[in-house]
mmCIF file of C-alpha atoms in Angstrom:
data_model
loop_
_atom_site.group_PDB
_atom_site.id
_atom_site.type_symbol
_atom_site.label_atom_id
_atom_site.label_comp_id
_atom_site.label_asym_id
_atom_site.label_seq_id
_atom_site.Cartn_x
_atom_site.Cartn_y
_atom_site.Cartn_z
ATOM 1 C CA UNK A 1 82.706 125.032 117.179
ATOM 2 C CA UNK A 2 83.010 123.278 113.831
ATOM 3 C CA UNK A 3 83.753 119.591 113.251
ATOM 4 C CA UNK A 4 84.716 117.986 109.939
ATOM 5 C CA UNK A 5 83.789 114.436 108.916
ATOM 6 C CA UNK A 6 85.935 112.011 106.938
ATOM 7 C CA UNK A 7 83.873 112.618 103.794
ATOM 8 C CA UNK A 8 84.314 116.374 104.100
ATOM 9 C CA UNK A 9 88.094 116.000 104.391
ATOM 10 C CA UNK A 10 88.215 113.619 101.416
ATOM 11 C CA UNK A 11 85.962 115.683 99.151
ATOM 12 C CA UNK A 12 87.296 119.124 99.903
ATOM 13 C CA UNK A 13 88.859 120.407 96.727
ATOM 14 C CA UNK A 14 91.327 123.142 96.085
ATOM 15 C CA UNK A 15 89.177 126.086 94.986
ATOM 16 C CA UNK A 16 92.223 128.233 94.271
ATOM 17 C CA UNK A 17 93.364 125.599 91.769
ATOM 18 C CA UNK A 18 90.094 125.939 89.902
ATOM 19 C CA UNK A 19 90.479 129.721 89.854
ATOM 20 C CA UNK A 20 94.075 129.542 88.594
ATOM 21 C CA UNK A 21 93.279 127.069 85.822
ATOM 22 C CA UNK A 22 90.159 128.999 84.812
ATOM 23 C CA UNK A 23 92.242 132.165 84.526
ATOM 24 C CA UNK A 24 94.840 130.295 82.497
ATOM 25 C CA UNK A 25 92.308 128.958 79.989
ATOM 26 C CA UNK A 26 90.628 132.355 79.639
ATOM 27 C CA UNK A 27 94.006 133.951 78.998
ATOM 28 C CA UNK A 28 94.908 131.229 76.498
ATOM 29 C CA UNK A 29 91.663 131.724 74.554
ATOM 30 C CA UNK A 30 92.212 135.495 74.650
ATOM 31 C CA UNK A 31 95.750 134.974 73.346
ATOM 32 C CA UNK A 32 94.465 132.812 70.487
ATOM 33 C CA UNK A 33 91.830 135.427 69.600
ATOM 34 C CA UNK A 34 94.372 138.236 69.600
ATOM 35 C CA UNK A 35 96.756 136.202 67.462
ATOM 36 C CA UNK A 36 93.959 135.537 65.000
ATOM 37 C CA UNK A 37 93.188 139.252 64.838
ATOM 38 C CA UNK A 38 96.881 140.011 64.321
ATOM 39 C CA UNK A 39 97.133 137.553 61.421
ATOM 40 C CA UNK A 40 93.990 139.065 59.910
ATOM 41 C CA UNK A 41 95.250 142.664 60.250
ATOM 42 C CA UNK A 42 99.027 142.491 59.851
ATOM 43 C CA UNK A 43 99.432 146.255 59.678
ATOM 44 C CA UNK A 44 98.208 146.759 63.249
ATOM 45 C CA UNK A 45 100.924 145.743 65.659
ATOM 46 C CA UNK A 46 98.831 146.414 68.728
ATOM 47 C CA UNK A 47 97.148 142.996 68.474
ATOM 48 C CA UNK A 48 100.538 141.349 68.529
ATOM 49 C CA UNK A 49 101.565 143.400 71.569
ATOM 50 C CA UNK A 50 98.342 142.554 73.415
ATOM 51 C CA UNK A 51 98.781 138.881 72.539
ATOM 52 C CA UNK A 52 102.326 138.864 73.920
ATOM 53 C CA UNK A 53 101.135 140.596 77.092
ATOM 54 C CA UNK A 54 98.324 138.054 77.568
ATOM 55 C CA UNK A 55 100.757 135.180 76.981
ATOM 56 C CA UNK A 56 103.160 136.565 79.607
ATOM 57 C CA UNK A 57 100.315 136.874 82.120
ATOM 58 C CA UNK A 58 99.327 133.254 81.353
ATOM 59 C CA UNK A 59 102.898 132.114 82.050
ATOM 60 C CA UNK A 60 102.809 134.075 85.311
ATOM 61 C CA UNK A 61 99.597 132.275 86.334
ATOM 62 C CA UNK A 62 101.224 128.919 85.516
ATOM 63 C CA UNK A 63 104.220 129.883 87.646
ATOM 64 C CA UNK A 64 101.983 130.743 90.582
ATOM 65 C CA UNK A 65 100.199 127.406 90.238
ATOM 66 C CA UNK A 66 103.436 125.425 90.144
ATOM 67 C CA UNK A 67 104.655 127.254 93.243
ATOM 68 C CA UNK A 68 101.418 126.396 95.055
ATOM 69 C CA UNK A 69 101.709 122.685 94.212
ATOM 70 C CA UNK A 70 104.325 122.065 96.906
ATOM 71 C CA UNK A 71 102.094 123.516 99.607
ATOM 72 C CA UNK A 72 99.137 121.604 98.184
ATOM 73 C CA UNK A 73 101.024 118.310 98.490
ATOM 74 C CA UNK A 74 101.719 119.013 102.171
ATOM 75 C CA UNK A 75 98.068 119.903 102.855
ATOM 76 C CA UNK A 76 96.921 116.755 101.033
ATOM 77 C CA UNK A 77 99.294 114.615 103.116
ATOM 78 C CA UNK A 78 97.999 116.215 106.339
ATOM 79 C CA UNK A 79 94.391 115.560 105.348
ATOM 80 C CA UNK A 80 95.100 111.962 104.373
ATOM 81 C CA UNK A 81 96.817 111.446 107.743
ATOM 82 C CA UNK A 82 93.762 112.931 109.491
ATOM 83 C CA UNK A 83 91.439 110.666 107.501
ATOM 84 C CA UNK A 84 93.524 107.630 108.483
ATOM 85 C CA UNK A 85 93.432 108.617 112.169
ATOM 86 C CA UNK A 86 89.666 109.185 112.059
ATOM 87 C CA UNK A 87 89.123 105.805 110.402
ATOM 88 C CA UNK A 88 91.231 104.151 113.131
ATOM 89 C CA UNK A 89 89.235 105.979 115.827
ATOM 90 C CA UNK A 90 85.966 104.799 114.250
ATOM 91 C CA UNK A 91 87.236 101.203 114.206
ATOM 92 C CA UNK A 92 88.521 101.327 117.787
ATOM 93 C CA UNK A 93 85.287 102.899 119.097
ATOM 94 C CA UNK A 94 83.099 100.517 117.069
ATOM 95 C CA UNK A 95 81.079 103.160 115.226
ATOM 96 C CA UNK A 96 80.550 103.818 111.536
ATOM 97 C CA UNK A 97 82.954 106.198 109.840
ATOM 98 C CA UNK A 98 80.277 108.808 109.200
ATOM 99 C CA UNK A 99 79.746 109.244 112.966
ATOM 100 C CA UNK A 100 83.330 110.479 113.527
ATOM 101 C CA UNK A 101 84.391 114.125 113.117
ATOM 102 C CA UNK A 102 87.342 116.277 114.130
ATOM 103 C CA UNK A 103 87.643 119.974 114.988
ATOM 104 C CA UNK A 104 90.634 120.759 112.774
ATOM 105 C CA UNK A 105 91.501 120.287 109.102
ATOM 106 C CA UNK A 106 95.246 119.945 109.665
ATOM 107 C CA UNK A 107 97.214 117.626 111.886
ATOM 108 C CA UNK A 108 97.915 119.164 115.278
ATOM 109 C CA UNK A 109 98.097 117.999 118.850
ATOM 110 C CA UNK A 110 95.214 118.552 121.283
ATOM 111 C CA UNK A 111 92.401 118.180 118.777
ATOM 112 C CA UNK A 112 88.859 117.247 119.760
ATOM 113 C CA UNK A 113 87.283 114.210 118.102
ATOM 114 C CA UNK A 114 83.509 113.784 118.106
ATOM 115 C CA UNK A 115 82.468 110.132 118.092
ATOM 116 C CA UNK A 116 78.687 109.936 117.770
ATOM 117 C CA UNK A 117 77.671 111.996 120.841
ATOM 118 C CA UNK A 118 80.905 111.622 122.821
ATOM 119 C CA UNK A 119 83.998 113.816 122.685
ATOM 120 C CA UNK A 120 87.634 112.781 122.972
ATOM 121 C CA UNK A 121 90.886 114.701 123.082
ATOM 122 C CA UNK A 122 93.372 113.474 120.480
ATOM 123 C CA UNK A 123 97.023 114.021 121.357
ATOM 124 C CA UNK A 124 99.913 113.120 119.081
ATOM 125 C CA UNK A 125 103.379 112.284 120.349
ATOM 126 C CA UNK A 126 106.345 114.518 119.431
ATOM 127 C CA UNK A 127 107.099 112.879 116.081
ATOM 128 C CA UNK A 128 103.378 112.749 115.104
ATOM 129 C CA UNK A 129 103.244 109.017 114.337
ATOM 130 C CA UNK A 130 101.212 107.809 117.325
ATOM 131 C CA UNK A 131 98.327 109.258 119.289
ATOM 132 C CA UNK A 132 96.296 108.837 122.462
ATOM 133 C CA UNK A 133 92.587 109.370 122.977
ATOM 134 C CA UNK A 134 91.194 110.528 126.276
ATOM 135 C CA UNK A 135 87.602 111.492 127.124
ATOM 136 C CA UNK A 136 86.891 115.210 126.966
ATOM 137 C CA UNK A 137 84.057 117.438 128.058
ATOM 138 C CA UNK A 138 82.956 120.155 125.675
ATOM 139 C CA UNK A 139 81.441 123.189 127.349
ATOM 140 C CA UNK A 140 80.067 124.688 124.136
ATOM 141 C CA UNK A 141 76.267 124.373 123.840
ATOM 142 C CA UNK A 142 75.033 121.809 121.292
ATOM 143 C CA UNK A 143 73.397 124.504 119.162
ATOM 144 C CA UNK A 144 76.828 126.102 118.579
ATOM 145 C CA UNK A 145 78.385 122.837 117.358
ATOM 146 C CA UNK A 146 78.350 122.397 113.600
ATOM 147 C CA UNK A 147 79.368 119.196 111.804
ATOM 148 C CA UNK A 148 80.392 119.667 108.171
ATOM 149 C CA UNK A 149 79.847 116.580 106.057
ATOM 150 C CA UNK A 150 80.932 115.830 102.510
ATOM 151 C CA UNK A 151 77.644 117.037 101.006
ATOM 152 C CA UNK A 152 77.796 120.600 102.442
#
């Protein structure tokens, strides 16, 4: 069973975004190199054709990234809502924010919140703008519980 702290949720970055932008910059540099070779050797049209192909692939990568932005905004909103709930739980239980963790990275009902060494069930109402905490018993052995912090 894996729990995620507030710092982990805040610091988790979009690795696919890094991959997309890295691909885009590599393609852009390749395009510039091919264009330079085409200008240098005007008689060989293959450099121009390769450059156009690379540019089209770069535009395709940009299109994929723009399409993913909408989903990324929704995931970011879910994580910020989770962070807010965990901060409220830490305040209500009187513990520091680094002692609170949750078993899910997206907002859902019936999540387990770990507060120091205690466990609580977190249930949202139907419209997801209020929640209740009730004590819970976890039957998983302690050695199978992993808490991911912001530095892992």
